[in-house]
PDB file of C-alpha atoms in Angstrom:
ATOM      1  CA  UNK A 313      45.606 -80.149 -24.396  1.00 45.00           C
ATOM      2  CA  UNK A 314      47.153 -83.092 -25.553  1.00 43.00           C
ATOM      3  CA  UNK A 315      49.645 -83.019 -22.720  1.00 40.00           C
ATOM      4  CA  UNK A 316      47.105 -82.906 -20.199  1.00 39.00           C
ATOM      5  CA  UNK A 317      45.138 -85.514 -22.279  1.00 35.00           C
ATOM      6  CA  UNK A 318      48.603 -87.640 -21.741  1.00 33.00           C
ATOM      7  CA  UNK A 319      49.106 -87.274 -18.165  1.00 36.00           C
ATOM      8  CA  UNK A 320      45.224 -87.935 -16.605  1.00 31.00           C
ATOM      9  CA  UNK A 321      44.542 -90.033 -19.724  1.00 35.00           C
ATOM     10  CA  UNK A 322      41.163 -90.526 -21.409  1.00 39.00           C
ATOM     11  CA  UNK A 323      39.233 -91.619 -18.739  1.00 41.00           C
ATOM     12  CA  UNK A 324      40.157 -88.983 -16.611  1.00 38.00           C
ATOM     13  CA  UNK A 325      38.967 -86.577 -19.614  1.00 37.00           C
ATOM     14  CA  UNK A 326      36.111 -87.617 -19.758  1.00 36.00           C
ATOM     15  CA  UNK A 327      35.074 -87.334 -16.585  1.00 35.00           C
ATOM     16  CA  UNK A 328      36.064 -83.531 -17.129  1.00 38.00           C
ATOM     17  CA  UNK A 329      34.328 -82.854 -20.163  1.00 33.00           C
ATOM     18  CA  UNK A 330      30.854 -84.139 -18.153  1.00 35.00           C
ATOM     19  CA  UNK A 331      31.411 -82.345 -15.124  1.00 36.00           C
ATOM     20  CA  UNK A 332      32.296 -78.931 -17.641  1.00 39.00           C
ATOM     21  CA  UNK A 333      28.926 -79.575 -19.179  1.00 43.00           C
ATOM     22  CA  UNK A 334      27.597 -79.312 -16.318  1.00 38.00           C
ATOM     23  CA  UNK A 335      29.068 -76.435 -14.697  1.00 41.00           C
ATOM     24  CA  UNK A 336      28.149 -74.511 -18.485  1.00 39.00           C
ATOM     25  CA  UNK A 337      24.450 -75.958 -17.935  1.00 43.00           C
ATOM     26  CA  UNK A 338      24.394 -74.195 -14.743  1.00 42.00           C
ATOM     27  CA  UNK A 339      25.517 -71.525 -15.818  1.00 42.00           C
ATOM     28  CA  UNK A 340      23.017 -71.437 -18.474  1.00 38.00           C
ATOM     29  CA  UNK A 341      20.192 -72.204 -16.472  1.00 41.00           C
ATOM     30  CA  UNK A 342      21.211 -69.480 -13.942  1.00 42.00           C
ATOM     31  CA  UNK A 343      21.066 -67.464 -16.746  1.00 45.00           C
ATOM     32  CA  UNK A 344      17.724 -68.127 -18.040  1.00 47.00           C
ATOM     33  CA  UNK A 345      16.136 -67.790 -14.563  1.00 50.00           C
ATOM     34  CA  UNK A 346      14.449 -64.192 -14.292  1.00 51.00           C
ATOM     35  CA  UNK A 347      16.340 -61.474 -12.138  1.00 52.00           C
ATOM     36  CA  UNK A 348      15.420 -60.809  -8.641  1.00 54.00           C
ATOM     37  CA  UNK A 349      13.151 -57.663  -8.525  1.00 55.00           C
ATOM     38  CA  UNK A 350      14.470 -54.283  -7.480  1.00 56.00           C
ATOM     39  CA  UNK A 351      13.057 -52.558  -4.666  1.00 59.00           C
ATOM     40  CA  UNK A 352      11.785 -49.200  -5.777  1.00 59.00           C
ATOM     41  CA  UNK A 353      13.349 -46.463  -3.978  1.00 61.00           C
ATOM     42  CA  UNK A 354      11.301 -44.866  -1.111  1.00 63.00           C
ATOM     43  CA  UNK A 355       9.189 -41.765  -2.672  1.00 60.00           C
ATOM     44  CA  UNK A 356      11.126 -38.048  -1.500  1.00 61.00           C
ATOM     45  CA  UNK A 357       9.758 -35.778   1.400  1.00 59.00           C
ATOM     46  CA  UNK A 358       7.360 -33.206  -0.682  1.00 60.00           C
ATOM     47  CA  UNK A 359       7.967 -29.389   0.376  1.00 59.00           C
ATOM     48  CA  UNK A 360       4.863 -27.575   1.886  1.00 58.00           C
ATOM     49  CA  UNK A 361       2.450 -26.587   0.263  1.00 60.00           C
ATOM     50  CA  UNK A 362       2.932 -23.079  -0.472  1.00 54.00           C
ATOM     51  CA  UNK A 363      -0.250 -20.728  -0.163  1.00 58.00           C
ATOM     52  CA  UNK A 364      -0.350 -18.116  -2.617  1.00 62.00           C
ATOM     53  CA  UNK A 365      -2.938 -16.389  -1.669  1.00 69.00           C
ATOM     54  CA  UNK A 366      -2.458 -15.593   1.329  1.00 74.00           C
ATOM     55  CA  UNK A 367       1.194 -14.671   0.043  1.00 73.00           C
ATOM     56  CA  UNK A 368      -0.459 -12.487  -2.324  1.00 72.00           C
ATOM     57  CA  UNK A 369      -2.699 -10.482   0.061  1.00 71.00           C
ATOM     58  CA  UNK A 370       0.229 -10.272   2.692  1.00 68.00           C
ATOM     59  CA  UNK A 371       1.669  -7.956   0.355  1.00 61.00           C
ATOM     60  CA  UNK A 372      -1.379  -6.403  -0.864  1.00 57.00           C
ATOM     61  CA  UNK A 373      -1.267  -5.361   2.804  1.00 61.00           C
ATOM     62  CA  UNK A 374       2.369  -4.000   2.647  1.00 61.00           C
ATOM     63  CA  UNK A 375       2.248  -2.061  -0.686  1.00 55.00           C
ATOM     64  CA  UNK A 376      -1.124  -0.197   1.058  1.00 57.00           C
ATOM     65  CA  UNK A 377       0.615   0.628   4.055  1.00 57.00           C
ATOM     66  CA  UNK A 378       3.576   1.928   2.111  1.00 68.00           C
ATOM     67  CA  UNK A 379       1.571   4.284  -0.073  1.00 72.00           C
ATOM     68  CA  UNK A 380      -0.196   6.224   3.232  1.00 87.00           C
ATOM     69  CA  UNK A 381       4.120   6.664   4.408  1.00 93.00           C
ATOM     70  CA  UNK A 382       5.144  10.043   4.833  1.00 95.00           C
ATOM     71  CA  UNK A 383       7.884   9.675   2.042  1.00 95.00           C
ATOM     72  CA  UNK A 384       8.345  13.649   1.293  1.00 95.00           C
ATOM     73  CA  UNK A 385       7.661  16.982   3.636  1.00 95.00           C
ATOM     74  CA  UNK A 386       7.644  20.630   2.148  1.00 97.00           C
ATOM     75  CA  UNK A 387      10.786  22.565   3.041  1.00 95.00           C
ATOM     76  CA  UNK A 388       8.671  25.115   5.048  1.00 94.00           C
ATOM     77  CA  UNK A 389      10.339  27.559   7.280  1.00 91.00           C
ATOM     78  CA  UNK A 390       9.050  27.849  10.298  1.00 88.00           C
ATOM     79  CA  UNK A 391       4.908  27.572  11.498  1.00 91.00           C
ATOM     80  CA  UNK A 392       2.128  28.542   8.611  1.00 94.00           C
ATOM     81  CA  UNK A 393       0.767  31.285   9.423  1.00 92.00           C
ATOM     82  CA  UNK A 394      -2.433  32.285   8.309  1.00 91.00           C
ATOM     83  CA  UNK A 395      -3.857  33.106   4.682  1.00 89.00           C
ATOM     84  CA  UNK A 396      -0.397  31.289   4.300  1.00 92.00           C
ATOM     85  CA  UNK A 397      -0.283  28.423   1.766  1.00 95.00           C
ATOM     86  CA  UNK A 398       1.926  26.088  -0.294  1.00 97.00           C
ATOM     87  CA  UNK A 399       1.935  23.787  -3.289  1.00 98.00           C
ATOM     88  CA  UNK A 400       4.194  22.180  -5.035  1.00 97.00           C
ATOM     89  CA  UNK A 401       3.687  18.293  -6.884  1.00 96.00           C
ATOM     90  CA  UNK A 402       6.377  18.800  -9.387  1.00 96.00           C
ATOM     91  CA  UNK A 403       7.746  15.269 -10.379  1.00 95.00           C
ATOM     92  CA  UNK A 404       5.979  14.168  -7.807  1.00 95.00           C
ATOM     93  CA  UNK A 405       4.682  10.503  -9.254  1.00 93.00           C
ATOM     94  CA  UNK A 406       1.191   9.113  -9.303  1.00 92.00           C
ATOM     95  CA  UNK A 407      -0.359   8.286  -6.349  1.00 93.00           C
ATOM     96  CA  UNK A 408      -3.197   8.365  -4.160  1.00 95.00           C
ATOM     97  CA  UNK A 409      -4.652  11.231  -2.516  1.00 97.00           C
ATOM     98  CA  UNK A 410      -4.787  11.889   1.351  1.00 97.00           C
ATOM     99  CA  UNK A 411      -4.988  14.691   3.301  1.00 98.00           C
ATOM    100  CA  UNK A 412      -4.776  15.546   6.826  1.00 98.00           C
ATOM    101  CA  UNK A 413      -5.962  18.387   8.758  1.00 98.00           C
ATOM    102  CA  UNK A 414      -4.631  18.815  12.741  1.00 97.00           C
ATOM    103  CA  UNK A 415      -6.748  20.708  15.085  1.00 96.00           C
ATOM    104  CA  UNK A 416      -3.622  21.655  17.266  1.00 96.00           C
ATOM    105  CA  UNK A 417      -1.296  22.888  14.408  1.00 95.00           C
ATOM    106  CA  UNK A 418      -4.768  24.342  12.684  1.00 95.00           C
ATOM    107  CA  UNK A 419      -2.746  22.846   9.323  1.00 96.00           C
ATOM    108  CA  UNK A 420      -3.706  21.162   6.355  1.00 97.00           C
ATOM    109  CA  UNK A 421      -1.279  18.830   4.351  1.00 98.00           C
ATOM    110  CA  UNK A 422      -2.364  17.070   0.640  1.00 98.00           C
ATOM    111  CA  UNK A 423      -0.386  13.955  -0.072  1.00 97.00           C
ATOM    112  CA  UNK A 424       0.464  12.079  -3.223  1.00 96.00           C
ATOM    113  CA  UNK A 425       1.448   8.865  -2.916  1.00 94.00           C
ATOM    114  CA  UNK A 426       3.080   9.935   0.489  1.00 95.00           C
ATOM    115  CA  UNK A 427       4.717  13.119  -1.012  1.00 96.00           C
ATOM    116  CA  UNK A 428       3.484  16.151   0.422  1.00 97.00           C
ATOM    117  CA  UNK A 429       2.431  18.404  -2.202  1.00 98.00           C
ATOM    118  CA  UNK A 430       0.006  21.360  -0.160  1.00 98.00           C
ATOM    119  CA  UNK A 431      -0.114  22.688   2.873  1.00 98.00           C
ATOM    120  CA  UNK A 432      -1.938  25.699   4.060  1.00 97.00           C
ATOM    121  CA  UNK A 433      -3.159  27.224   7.593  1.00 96.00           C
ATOM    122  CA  UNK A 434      -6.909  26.470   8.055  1.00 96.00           C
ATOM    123  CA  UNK A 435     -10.083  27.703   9.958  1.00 94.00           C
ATOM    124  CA  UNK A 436     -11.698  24.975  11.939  1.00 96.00           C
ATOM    125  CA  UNK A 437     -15.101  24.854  14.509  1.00 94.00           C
ATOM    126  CA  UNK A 438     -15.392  26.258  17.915  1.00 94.00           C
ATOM    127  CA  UNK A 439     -16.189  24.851  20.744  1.00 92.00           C
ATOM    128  CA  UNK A 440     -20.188  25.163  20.019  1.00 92.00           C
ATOM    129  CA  UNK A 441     -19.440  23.385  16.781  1.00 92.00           C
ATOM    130  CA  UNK A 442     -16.362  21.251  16.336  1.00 96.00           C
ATOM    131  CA  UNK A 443     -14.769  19.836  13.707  1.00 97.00           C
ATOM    132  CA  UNK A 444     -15.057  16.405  13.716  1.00 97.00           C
ATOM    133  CA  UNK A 445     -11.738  13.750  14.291  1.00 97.00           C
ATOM    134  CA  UNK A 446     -11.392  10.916  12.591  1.00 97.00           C
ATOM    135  CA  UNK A 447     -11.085   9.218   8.750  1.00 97.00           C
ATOM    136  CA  UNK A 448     -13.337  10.637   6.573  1.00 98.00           C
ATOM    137  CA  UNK A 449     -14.217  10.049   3.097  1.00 98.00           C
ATOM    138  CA  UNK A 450     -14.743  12.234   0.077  1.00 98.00           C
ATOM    139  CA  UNK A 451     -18.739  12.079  -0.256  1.00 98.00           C
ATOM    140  CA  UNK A 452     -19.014  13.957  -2.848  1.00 97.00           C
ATOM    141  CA  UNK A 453     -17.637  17.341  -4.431  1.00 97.00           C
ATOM    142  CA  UNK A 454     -19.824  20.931  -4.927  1.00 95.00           C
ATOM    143  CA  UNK A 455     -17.513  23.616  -7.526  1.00 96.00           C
ATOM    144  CA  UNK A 456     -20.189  26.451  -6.444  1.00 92.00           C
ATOM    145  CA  UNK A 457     -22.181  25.661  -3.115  1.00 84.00           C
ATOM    146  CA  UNK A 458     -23.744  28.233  -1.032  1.00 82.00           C
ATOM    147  CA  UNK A 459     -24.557  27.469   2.351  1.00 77.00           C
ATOM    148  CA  UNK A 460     -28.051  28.105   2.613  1.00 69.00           C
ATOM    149  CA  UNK A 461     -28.160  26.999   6.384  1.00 69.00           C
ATOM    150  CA  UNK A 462     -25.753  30.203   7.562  1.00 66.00           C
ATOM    151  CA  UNK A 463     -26.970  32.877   5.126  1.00 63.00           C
ATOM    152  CA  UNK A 464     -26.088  32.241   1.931  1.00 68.00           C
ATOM    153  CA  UNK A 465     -22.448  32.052   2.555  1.00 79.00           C
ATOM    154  CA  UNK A 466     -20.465  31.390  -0.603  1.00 85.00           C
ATOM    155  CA  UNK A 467     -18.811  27.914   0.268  1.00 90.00           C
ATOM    156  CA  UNK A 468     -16.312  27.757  -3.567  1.00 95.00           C
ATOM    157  CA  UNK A 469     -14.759  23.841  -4.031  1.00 96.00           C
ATOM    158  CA  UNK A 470     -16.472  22.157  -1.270  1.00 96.00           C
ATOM    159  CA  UNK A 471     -15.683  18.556  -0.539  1.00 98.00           C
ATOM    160  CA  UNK A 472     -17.969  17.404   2.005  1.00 97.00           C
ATOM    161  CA  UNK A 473     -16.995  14.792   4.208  1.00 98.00           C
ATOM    162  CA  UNK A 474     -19.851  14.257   6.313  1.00 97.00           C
ATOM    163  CA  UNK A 475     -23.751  13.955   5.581  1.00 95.00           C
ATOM    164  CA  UNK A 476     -24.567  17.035   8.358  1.00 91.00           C
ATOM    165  CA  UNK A 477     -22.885  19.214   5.958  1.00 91.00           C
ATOM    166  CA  UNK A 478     -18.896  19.660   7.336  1.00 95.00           C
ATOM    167  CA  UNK A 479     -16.828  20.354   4.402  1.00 96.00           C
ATOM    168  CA  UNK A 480     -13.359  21.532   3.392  1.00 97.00           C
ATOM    169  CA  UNK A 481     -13.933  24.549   1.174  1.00 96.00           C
ATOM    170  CA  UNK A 482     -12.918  27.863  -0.017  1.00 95.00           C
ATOM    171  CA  UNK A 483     -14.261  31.224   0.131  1.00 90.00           C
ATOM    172  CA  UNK A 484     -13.214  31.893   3.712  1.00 83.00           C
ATOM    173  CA  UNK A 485     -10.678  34.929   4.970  1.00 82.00           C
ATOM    174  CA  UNK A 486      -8.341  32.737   6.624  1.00 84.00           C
ATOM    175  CA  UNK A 487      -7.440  34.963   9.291  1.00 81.00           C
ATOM    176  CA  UNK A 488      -6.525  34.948  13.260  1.00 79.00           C
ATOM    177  CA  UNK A 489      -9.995  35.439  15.110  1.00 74.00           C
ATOM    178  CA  UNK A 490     -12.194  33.688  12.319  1.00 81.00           C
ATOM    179  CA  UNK A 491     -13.541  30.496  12.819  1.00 86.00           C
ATOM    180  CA  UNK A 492     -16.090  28.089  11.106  1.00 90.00           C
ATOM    181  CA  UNK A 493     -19.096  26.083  11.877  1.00 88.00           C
ATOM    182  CA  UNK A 494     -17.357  22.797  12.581  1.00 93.00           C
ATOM    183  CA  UNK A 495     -16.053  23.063   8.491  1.00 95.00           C
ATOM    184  CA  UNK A 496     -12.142  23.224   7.048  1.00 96.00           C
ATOM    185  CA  UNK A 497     -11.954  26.246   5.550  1.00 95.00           C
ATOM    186  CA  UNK A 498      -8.638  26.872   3.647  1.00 96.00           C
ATOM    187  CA  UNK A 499      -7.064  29.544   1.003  1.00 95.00           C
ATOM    188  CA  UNK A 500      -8.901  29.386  -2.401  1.00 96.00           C
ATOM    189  CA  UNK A 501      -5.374  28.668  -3.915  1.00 95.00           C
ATOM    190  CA  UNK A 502      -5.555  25.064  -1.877  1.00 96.00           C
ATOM    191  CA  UNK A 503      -8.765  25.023  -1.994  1.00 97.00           C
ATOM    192  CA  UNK A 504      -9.103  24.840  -5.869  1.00 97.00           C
ATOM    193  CA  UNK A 505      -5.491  22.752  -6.366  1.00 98.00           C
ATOM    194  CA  UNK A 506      -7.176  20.490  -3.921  1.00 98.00           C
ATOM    195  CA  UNK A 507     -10.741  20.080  -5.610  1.00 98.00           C
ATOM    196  CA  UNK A 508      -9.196  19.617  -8.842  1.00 97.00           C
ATOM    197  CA  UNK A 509      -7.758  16.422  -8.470  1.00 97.00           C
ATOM    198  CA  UNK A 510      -9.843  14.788  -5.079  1.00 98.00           C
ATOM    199  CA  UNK A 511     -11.633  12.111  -6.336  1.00 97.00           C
ATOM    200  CA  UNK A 512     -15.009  10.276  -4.633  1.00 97.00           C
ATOM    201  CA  UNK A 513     -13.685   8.503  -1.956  1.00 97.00           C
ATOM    202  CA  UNK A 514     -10.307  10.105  -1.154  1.00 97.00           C
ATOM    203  CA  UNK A 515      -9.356  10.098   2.558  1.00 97.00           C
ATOM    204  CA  UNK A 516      -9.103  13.199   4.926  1.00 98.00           C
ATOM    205  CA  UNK A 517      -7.614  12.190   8.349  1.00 97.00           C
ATOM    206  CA  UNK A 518      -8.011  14.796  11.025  1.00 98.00           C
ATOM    207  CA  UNK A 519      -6.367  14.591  14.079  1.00 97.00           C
ATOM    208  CA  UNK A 520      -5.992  16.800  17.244  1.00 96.00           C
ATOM    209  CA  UNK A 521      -2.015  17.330  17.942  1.00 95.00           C
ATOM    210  CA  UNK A 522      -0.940  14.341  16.289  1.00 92.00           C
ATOM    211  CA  UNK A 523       2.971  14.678  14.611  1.00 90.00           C
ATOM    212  CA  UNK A 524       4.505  13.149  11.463  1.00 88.00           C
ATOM    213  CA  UNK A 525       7.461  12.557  10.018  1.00 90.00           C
ATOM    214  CA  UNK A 526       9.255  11.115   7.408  1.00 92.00           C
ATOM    215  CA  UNK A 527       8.655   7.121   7.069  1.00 92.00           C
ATOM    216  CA  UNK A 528       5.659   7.345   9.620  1.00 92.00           C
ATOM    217  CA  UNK A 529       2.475   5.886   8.559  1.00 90.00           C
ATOM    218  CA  UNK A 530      -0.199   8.344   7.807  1.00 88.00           C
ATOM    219  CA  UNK A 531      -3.118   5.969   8.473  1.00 84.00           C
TER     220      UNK A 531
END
C-alpha cells in the first residue's frame, strides 16, 4: 500500500477510498433490497380419474362368466345309453351348481364350478307335452312327492323348475320307449346325488341339440 500511496499520492487516495465507499455502500444496499420473487412452477397434468367401480363390477362380470365354463368333461366312452349313469366330484372344488339337460342327446350333465361331476341318460315329454327349453331355476325341492295329477305316480327327489308342475325327478324306469309328461326323469342314483346338494335357486339349462366343450360358456 504504501507504494501505491507513493506513486498516485494522497490526493489521489483519497479520491479512492470515497469512490470504494461507495462501491461497498452499493453493495450493501443491493444487499438489503428484498429478492425478486420466484415464479412458482406450473402445477403437473393429474392422471384420470380412475373409476373403481365400474372396475370392480367389470370383473364381477368376468369371474361369473368363468364359473358357468366348461372346465372338466367325464371320460365317458361312447353315447349314454339308457338306465346308464355317472358320478364322480372327487377333488372337484367348491362351486356352483348347474345342470343341463339336451333334448337331442336326451342327456343330463351336473356341474360344479364348471367341472362335470354327473351325467346320466334321461326321459323327457312327447310331443303332446314337451319339455320346456330354456334357463330355469330351482323353485323349490320335494324328497317324497307323488304326482297326484297322473295317478299317484311316485315322483322320489323332485326339483321342480316350473310352477305347472315340470320337474327333474326320480322314480322313473329310464328305458327306450318310456317317456314323461313334459318332466326330466333320470336314474334314482342321479337323481338323489343331484337333490342332495341343489340348492333354491340353482340353474338347469335345457337346450335342444346344443354341443359343449371344454372352455365354452355354459350360459
Amino acid at each position: 500500500m504504501d507504494v501505491i500511496l507513493k506513486w498516485i499520492g494522497g490526493g489521489t487516495v483519497a479520491a479512492a477510498l470515497v469512490l470504494a465507499g461507495v462501491a461497498v455502500g452499493g453493495r450493501a444496499v443491493a444487499e438489503n433490497e428484498p429478492a425478486a420473487p420466484v415464479a412458482a412452477p406450473e402445477p403437473e397434468a393429474q392422471p384420470a380419474p380412475l373409476h373403481p367401480h365400474g372396475a370392480i363390477a367389470a370383473k364381477a362380470v368376468a369371474d361369473a362368466k368363468r364359473l358357468y365354463t366348461v372346465r372338466r368333461i367325464l371320460p365317458i366312452e361312447g353315447p349314454i345309453k339308457y338306465g346308464e349313469w355317472h358320478w364322480d366330484d372327487e377333488g372337484v372344488p367348491d362351486g356352483p351348481l348347474l345342470v343341463t339337460v339336451d333334448l337331442q342327446a336326451r342327456v343330463i350333465s351336473i356341474f360344479q364350478g364348471g367341472y362335470e361331476i354327473g351325467a346320466a341318460a334321461v326321459l323327457l315329454g312327447t310331443d303332446e307335452h314337451p319339455t320346456p327349453t330354456g334357463v330355469f331355476p330351482i323353485l323349490w325341492k320335494q324328497r317324497h312327492n307323488v304326482s297326484e295329477k297322473y295317478g299317484n305316480a311316485p315322483m322320489p327327489w323332485s326339483m321342480f323348475l316350473t310352477l305347472d308342475g315340470v320337474a327333474i325327478h326320480g322314480g322313473s324306469e329310464v328305458e327306450n320307449g318310456y317317456a314323461s309328461h313334459g318332466c326330466i326323469g333320470v336314474p334314482d342314483d342321479i337323481a338323489k346325488r343331484l337333490f342332495a346338494i341343489a340348492k333354491k335357486g340353482d340353474k338347469v339349462v335345457i337346450t335342444d341339440g346344443k354341443r359343449m366343450g371344454l372352455g365354452d360358456s355354459i350360459i
